[in-house]
Amino acid sequence: MKALLVDDEPHVREAIRLLADWQRFGIDEVLEASDGEAATELIREQSPAIVITDMRMPRKDGKELLTWISDNAPSSKVLVVSGYDEFELVRHAIRSGGTDYILKPVEPDALNEAISRAAAAWCKEEAARSRQISQSIELNRMKPHYTDKLLSDMLAGQADAEELAGKLRQLAASADPPAACRVAVLSLEHCDRELLDKFQSYRQLLVFTLLNISNEVLGHKGAAFRHLGQYGEVVLLYWDGAAPFRTALDQINDGMKMTIGRKLHFGVSEPGSVPEQAGKRYAEASALLWRRNLLPAAGKTDCFIHDGASDYGQLRFPRLAARADKLRLAALSGSREQMAAETEDWLGEMRELPWITPEYVSEWNEEWDWLQKQWELDAAGKPAEAKEEESLEEVSHPLPLDSRGMLDWEQWRAMMVGRLEAASRLLASQPNKDNHIIYDIADYITARYKEELSLQDIASHFFLSREYISRKFKQEFGVTMSDYISRIRMERAKVLLMNGQLRIAQVAEMVGYQDENYFSKVFKKQEGIRPGEYRKQFKPEE
């Protein structure tokens, strides 16, 4: 939770910072602004839960700031700390949603009591907002699922012709289905890590947002749907020949910029007949997206729409296998300086290229996974083992991209050094509990068992392949990672169930389950009885 202090006097901000018991209220970051103008920018960027503001300030004063927050950030709780005991100021604070009005000099007890009330109110409303978001997604998920399935099947050439024609007529609001369309593709894999981390527990919400914006702009001129065969991918069909597709895509990107703070990249096909050429045009759009240039062209502004051919096919990209021995030696050295030097040598070679594609960086990640696996097997003297099933609900290692979706060299450097360090730990680790990396992973899971952890999130954090972690985890602990997380959650749940004041739905949420019924099923599967029956065992006799 974040808080924002707004006052034109630095010593006042410092006093409030020292007097408040932030940790007790779950506030882990305190921001500062010297006036209302600077505060509005911070609120837009950081979305603080609590704003503590003065009333008399230059540029934008407290009254203007309160009005702005009421209109633009109503979820933020506002406390006023002022040296002016004026009825008009107090009334304006109350009308604008302020929760408390504290006079200077500030008393610690009064300040902490006010923060406590504001934090409790924000937490309660945030829980309600999360439930509403989950319910909204759930209610809307089934309705468009049929459309997503039918149009995804169309791309694969497997849709029922009569059903598809009826759906296209409905989407186009026409007596006849569209005869031709262009296809555009966007993907979460082309989003930067900061955006993906922001929506880590709500990836489906991000996709839901992209679909809503796209369909709102397209109207009956086209349709956007979730491609069920490719996780995190949104496909757009556009059949209006009167208006340029690029104009609609620009409008969609403007909406995304306002909503999620980013413009996204689209691969766009040539027109083709529907449904006969839909799959071919989809493949064309996807290829243009994955083969776009991640390096900014000299003298050109950012380009987010990729609808033309390139000279990509003439390029030969360097492969990691060509320098596998050097990379392995750097990892075996255990020296961060040696790993950094090898990374710089590699990046120097890459900087000479005029064109680097997302497709190549993704293959680079896969090649790293392969190298690490070979090094680990060579060190252990073991043959390769069977690969566990992996869910489509996982994105591959995030591409090292900036907020514009272009290559971030510093991020790529950090990723490569991180992978070398992971390989170094892997090659040096011994099969005992004290220094094996898999136990670091177990500790990481234990500390975050309430979060929606995926195998991919853990693989990205430790710079190891999903296959290696999944296989090694099963070897060391005798259970899959999902079963391990479930066991931790159930042990915590059993302790919480002893508290008769907590509802079972609250217990479920506190150990990471948003659905009480699903929690009960998992609990019964593991413990043999339902949570309510388990609780009765500890109820005192009347």
Short mmCIF file of N, CA and C in Angstrom, two decimals, residues 20-114:
data_model
loop_
_atom_site.label_atom_id
_atom_site.label_comp_id
_atom_site.label_asym_id
_atom_site.label_seq_id
_atom_site.Cartn_x
_atom_site.Cartn_y
_atom_site.Cartn_z
N ALA A 20 4.02 9.07 11.79
CA ALA A 20 3.09 8.00 11.42
C ALA A 20 3.75 6.63 11.55
N ASP A 21 3.00 5.67 12.04
CA ASP A 21 3.46 4.28 12.16
C ASP A 21 3.04 3.53 10.90
N TRP A 22 3.72 3.80 9.80
CA TRP A 22 3.31 3.31 8.49
C TRP A 22 3.22 1.79 8.43
N GLN A 23 4.22 1.14 8.99
CA GLN A 23 4.28 -0.32 8.90
C GLN A 23 3.05 -0.97 9.51
N ARG A 24 2.56 -0.40 10.62
CA ARG A 24 1.40 -0.98 11.31
C ARG A 24 0.16 -0.97 10.41
N PHE A 25 0.08 -0.03 9.49
CA PHE A 25 -1.09 0.08 8.63
C PHE A 25 -0.88 -0.60 7.27
N GLY A 26 0.26 -1.27 7.10
CA GLY A 26 0.52 -1.96 5.84
C GLY A 26 0.98 -1.05 4.73
N ILE A 27 1.49 0.13 5.08
CA ILE A 27 1.98 1.09 4.07
C ILE A 27 3.49 0.90 3.93
N ASP A 28 3.93 0.48 2.75
CA ASP A 28 5.34 0.18 2.55
C ASP A 28 6.08 1.21 1.69
N GLU A 29 5.35 2.21 1.19
CA GLU A 29 6.01 3.25 0.39
C GLU A 29 5.31 4.59 0.63
N VAL A 30 6.10 5.62 0.98
CA VAL A 30 5.56 6.95 1.24
C VAL A 30 6.13 7.91 0.21
N LEU A 31 5.27 8.50 -0.61
CA LEU A 31 5.68 9.44 -1.65
C LEU A 31 5.48 10.87 -1.15
N GLU A 32 6.11 11.83 -1.83
CA GLU A 32 5.98 13.24 -1.42
C GLU A 32 5.77 14.13 -2.64
N ALA A 33 4.99 15.18 -2.44
CA ALA A 33 4.79 16.20 -3.47
C ALA A 33 4.71 17.56 -2.78
N SER A 34 5.23 18.60 -3.45
CA SER A 34 5.30 19.92 -2.83
C SER A 34 4.07 20.78 -3.11
N ASP A 35 3.18 20.34 -4.01
CA ASP A 35 1.95 21.08 -4.29
C ASP A 35 0.96 20.16 -5.00
N GLY A 36 -0.24 20.68 -5.22
CA GLY A 36 -1.29 19.86 -5.82
C GLY A 36 -0.99 19.45 -7.24
N GLU A 37 -0.27 20.29 -7.99
CA GLU A 37 0.04 19.97 -9.38
C GLU A 37 0.94 18.75 -9.45
N ALA A 38 2.00 18.74 -8.63
CA ALA A 38 2.90 17.59 -8.60
C ALA A 38 2.17 16.36 -8.06
N ALA A 39 1.24 16.57 -7.12
CA ALA A 39 0.50 15.45 -6.53
C ALA A 39 -0.36 14.73 -7.57
N THR A 40 -1.02 15.49 -8.44
CA THR A 40 -1.88 14.84 -9.44
C THR A 40 -1.07 13.93 -10.35
N GLU A 41 0.15 14.33 -10.71
CA GLU A 41 0.99 13.48 -11.55
C GLU A 41 1.35 12.19 -10.83
N LEU A 42 1.71 12.30 -9.55
CA LEU A 42 2.06 11.11 -8.78
C LEU A 42 0.86 10.19 -8.58
N ILE A 43 -0.31 10.77 -8.37
CA ILE A 43 -1.51 9.94 -8.19
C ILE A 43 -1.83 9.18 -9.47
N ARG A 44 -1.67 9.85 -10.62
CA ARG A 44 -1.90 9.16 -11.90
C ARG A 44 -0.95 7.98 -12.06
N GLU A 45 0.33 8.19 -11.69
CA GLU A 45 1.35 7.17 -11.92
C GLU A 45 1.34 6.07 -10.85
N GLN A 46 1.14 6.44 -9.58
CA GLN A 46 1.37 5.51 -8.47
C GLN A 46 0.09 5.01 -7.80
N SER A 47 -1.04 5.68 -7.99
CA SER A 47 -2.32 5.28 -7.38
C SER A 47 -2.21 5.03 -5.88
N PRO A 48 -1.78 6.03 -5.10
CA PRO A 48 -1.65 5.80 -3.66
C PRO A 48 -3.00 5.53 -3.01
N ALA A 49 -2.98 4.70 -1.95
CA ALA A 49 -4.22 4.39 -1.23
C ALA A 49 -4.65 5.57 -0.37
N ILE A 50 -3.66 6.28 0.21
CA ILE A 50 -3.96 7.38 1.14
C ILE A 50 -3.20 8.63 0.69
N VAL A 51 -3.90 9.76 0.69
CA VAL A 51 -3.28 11.05 0.38
C VAL A 51 -3.46 11.96 1.59
N ILE A 52 -2.36 12.47 2.12
CA ILE A 52 -2.39 13.40 3.25
C ILE A 52 -1.94 14.76 2.72
N THR A 53 -2.85 15.74 2.73
CA THR A 53 -2.55 17.00 2.05
C THR A 53 -2.82 18.22 2.92
N ASP A 54 -2.03 19.25 2.64
CA ASP A 54 -2.26 20.58 3.20
C ASP A 54 -3.33 21.26 2.34
N MET A 55 -3.88 22.40 2.81
CA MET A 55 -4.90 23.10 2.04
C MET A 55 -4.36 24.33 1.32
N ARG A 56 -3.41 25.02 1.93
CA ARG A 56 -2.88 26.25 1.33
C ARG A 56 -1.53 25.94 0.70
N MET A 57 -1.48 25.88 -0.64
CA MET A 57 -0.24 25.57 -1.36
C MET A 57 -0.21 26.36 -2.66
N PRO A 58 0.98 26.59 -3.24
CA PRO A 58 1.06 27.28 -4.53
C PRO A 58 0.55 26.40 -5.66
N ARG A 59 0.45 26.99 -6.84
CA ARG A 59 -0.05 26.33 -8.06
C ARG A 59 -1.44 25.75 -7.83
N LYS A 60 -1.55 24.47 -7.49
CA LYS A 60 -2.86 23.87 -7.23
C LYS A 60 -2.99 23.65 -5.73
N ASP A 61 -3.95 24.33 -5.08
CA ASP A 61 -4.06 24.22 -3.61
C ASP A 61 -4.85 22.98 -3.21
N GLY A 62 -5.07 22.83 -1.89
CA GLY A 62 -5.73 21.65 -1.38
C GLY A 62 -7.16 21.49 -1.87
N LYS A 63 -7.90 22.60 -1.98
CA LYS A 63 -9.29 22.52 -2.43
C LYS A 63 -9.35 21.98 -3.87
N GLU A 64 -8.48 22.50 -4.73
CA GLU A 64 -8.46 22.03 -6.11
C GLU A 64 -8.02 20.57 -6.19
N LEU A 65 -7.04 20.21 -5.36
CA LEU A 65 -6.57 18.82 -5.36
C LEU A 65 -7.67 17.86 -4.90
N LEU A 66 -8.41 18.25 -3.85
CA LEU A 66 -9.49 17.40 -3.36
C LEU A 66 -10.56 17.19 -4.43
N THR A 67 -10.89 18.26 -5.14
CA THR A 67 -11.88 18.15 -6.21
C THR A 67 -11.37 17.23 -7.31
N TRP A 68 -10.08 17.36 -7.66
CA TRP A 68 -9.49 16.52 -8.71
C TRP A 68 -9.51 15.05 -8.30
N ILE A 69 -9.14 14.77 -7.05
CA ILE A 69 -9.12 13.38 -6.57
C ILE A 69 -10.53 12.80 -6.58
N SER A 70 -11.50 13.60 -6.15
CA SER A 70 -12.89 13.13 -6.14
C SER A 70 -13.36 12.73 -7.53
N ASP A 71 -12.90 13.46 -8.56
CA ASP A 71 -13.33 13.19 -9.93
C ASP A 71 -12.49 12.11 -10.61
N ASN A 72 -11.19 12.04 -10.30
CA ASN A 72 -10.27 11.19 -11.07
C ASN A 72 -9.68 10.02 -10.31
N ALA A 73 -9.65 10.07 -8.99
CA ALA A 73 -9.08 8.97 -8.21
C ALA A 73 -9.90 8.75 -6.94
N PRO A 74 -11.19 8.45 -7.10
CA PRO A 74 -12.08 8.36 -5.93
C PRO A 74 -11.73 7.24 -4.96
N SER A 75 -10.93 6.27 -5.39
CA SER A 75 -10.58 5.18 -4.48
C SER A 75 -9.55 5.60 -3.43
N SER A 76 -8.79 6.67 -3.70
CA SER A 76 -7.80 7.17 -2.74
C SER A 76 -8.50 7.82 -1.54
N LYS A 77 -8.04 7.51 -0.35
CA LYS A 77 -8.58 8.12 0.87
C LYS A 77 -7.76 9.36 1.21
N VAL A 78 -8.45 10.47 1.50
CA VAL A 78 -7.77 11.75 1.69
C VAL A 78 -7.88 12.22 3.14
N LEU A 79 -6.74 12.56 3.73
CA LEU A 79 -6.69 13.20 5.05
C LEU A 79 -6.15 14.60 4.85
N VAL A 80 -6.79 15.58 5.47
CA VAL A 80 -6.33 16.96 5.38
C VAL A 80 -5.60 17.33 6.66
N VAL A 81 -4.38 17.85 6.52
CA VAL A 81 -3.61 18.37 7.65
C VAL A 81 -3.36 19.84 7.37
N SER A 82 -4.01 20.71 8.14
CA SER A 82 -3.98 22.13 7.81
C SER A 82 -3.81 22.98 9.07
N GLY A 83 -3.24 24.15 8.88
CA GLY A 83 -3.11 25.09 9.98
C GLY A 83 -4.28 26.06 10.04
N TYR A 84 -5.30 25.86 9.17
CA TYR A 84 -6.42 26.78 9.08
C TYR A 84 -7.70 26.09 9.51
N ASP A 85 -8.29 26.59 10.59
CA ASP A 85 -9.54 26.04 11.11
C ASP A 85 -10.70 26.86 10.57
N GLU A 86 -10.95 26.73 9.26
CA GLU A 86 -11.98 27.53 8.60
C GLU A 86 -13.12 26.61 8.15
N PHE A 87 -14.34 27.04 8.40
CA PHE A 87 -15.51 26.23 8.09
C PHE A 87 -15.57 25.87 6.60
N GLU A 88 -15.26 26.83 5.74
CA GLU A 88 -15.36 26.60 4.29
C GLU A 88 -14.39 25.51 3.85
N LEU A 89 -13.18 25.52 4.43
CA LEU A 89 -12.19 24.51 4.07
C LEU A 89 -12.64 23.12 4.55
N VAL A 90 -13.14 23.07 5.76
CA VAL A 90 -13.60 21.78 6.32
C VAL A 90 -14.76 21.24 5.49
N ARG A 91 -15.72 22.13 5.16
CA ARG A 91 -16.88 21.70 4.39
C ARG A 91 -16.46 21.19 3.01
N HIS A 92 -15.52 21.87 2.38
CA HIS A 92 -15.06 21.43 1.07
C HIS A 92 -14.38 20.07 1.16
N ALA A 93 -13.59 19.87 2.22
CA ALA A 93 -12.91 18.58 2.42
C ALA A 93 -13.92 17.45 2.55
N ILE A 94 -14.97 17.69 3.35
CA ILE A 94 -15.99 16.65 3.56
C ILE A 94 -16.76 16.38 2.27
N ARG A 95 -17.16 17.44 1.57
CA ARG A 95 -17.92 17.26 0.33
C ARG A 95 -17.10 16.53 -0.73
N SER A 96 -15.78 16.69 -0.69
CA SER A 96 -14.91 16.07 -1.70
C SER A 96 -14.45 14.68 -1.30
N GLY A 97 -14.99 14.16 -0.22
CA GLY A 97 -14.67 12.79 0.16
C GLY A 97 -13.54 12.65 1.16
N GLY A 98 -13.08 13.75 1.74
CA GLY A 98 -12.02 13.66 2.75
C GLY A 98 -12.50 12.89 3.98
N THR A 99 -11.64 12.08 4.56
CA THR A 99 -12.06 11.25 5.70
C THR A 99 -11.75 11.90 7.04
N ASP A 100 -10.78 12.80 7.10
CA ASP A 100 -10.44 13.48 8.36
C ASP A 100 -9.82 14.85 8.07
N TYR A 101 -9.98 15.77 9.07
CA TYR A 101 -9.40 17.11 8.97
C TYR A 101 -8.62 17.33 10.26
N ILE A 102 -7.28 17.33 10.16
CA ILE A 102 -6.42 17.42 11.34
C ILE A 102 -5.72 18.78 11.34
N LEU A 103 -5.74 19.42 12.48
CA LEU A 103 -5.10 20.74 12.59
C LEU A 103 -3.64 20.61 12.99
N LYS A 104 -2.84 21.54 12.45
CA LYS A 104 -1.43 21.65 12.86
C LYS A 104 -1.35 22.43 14.17
N PRO A 105 -0.37 22.18 15.04
CA PRO A 105 0.64 21.11 14.93
C PRO A 105 0.02 19.73 15.11
N VAL A 106 0.57 18.76 14.39
CA VAL A 106 -0.04 17.44 14.33
C VAL A 106 0.31 16.63 15.59
N GLU A 107 -0.73 16.05 16.18
CA GLU A 107 -0.53 15.15 17.31
C GLU A 107 -0.38 13.72 16.79
N PRO A 108 0.63 12.97 17.25
CA PRO A 108 0.87 11.61 16.73
C PRO A 108 -0.35 10.70 16.85
N ASP A 109 -1.04 10.74 18.01
CA ASP A 109 -2.18 9.85 18.20
C ASP A 109 -3.30 10.16 17.21
N ALA A 110 -3.58 11.45 17.02
CA ALA A 110 -4.65 11.85 16.10
C ALA A 110 -4.29 11.45 14.66
N LEU A 111 -3.03 11.66 14.30
CA LEU A 111 -2.59 11.31 12.95
C LEU A 111 -2.72 9.81 12.71
N ASN A 112 -2.20 8.99 13.63
CA ASN A 112 -2.22 7.54 13.44
C ASN A 112 -3.64 6.98 13.48
N GLU A 113 -4.49 7.58 14.30
CA GLU A 113 -5.87 7.14 14.34
C GLU A 113 -6.56 7.42 13.01
N ALA A 114 -6.28 8.58 12.43
CA ALA A 114 -6.89 8.94 11.15
C ALA A 114 -6.37 8.04 10.03
#
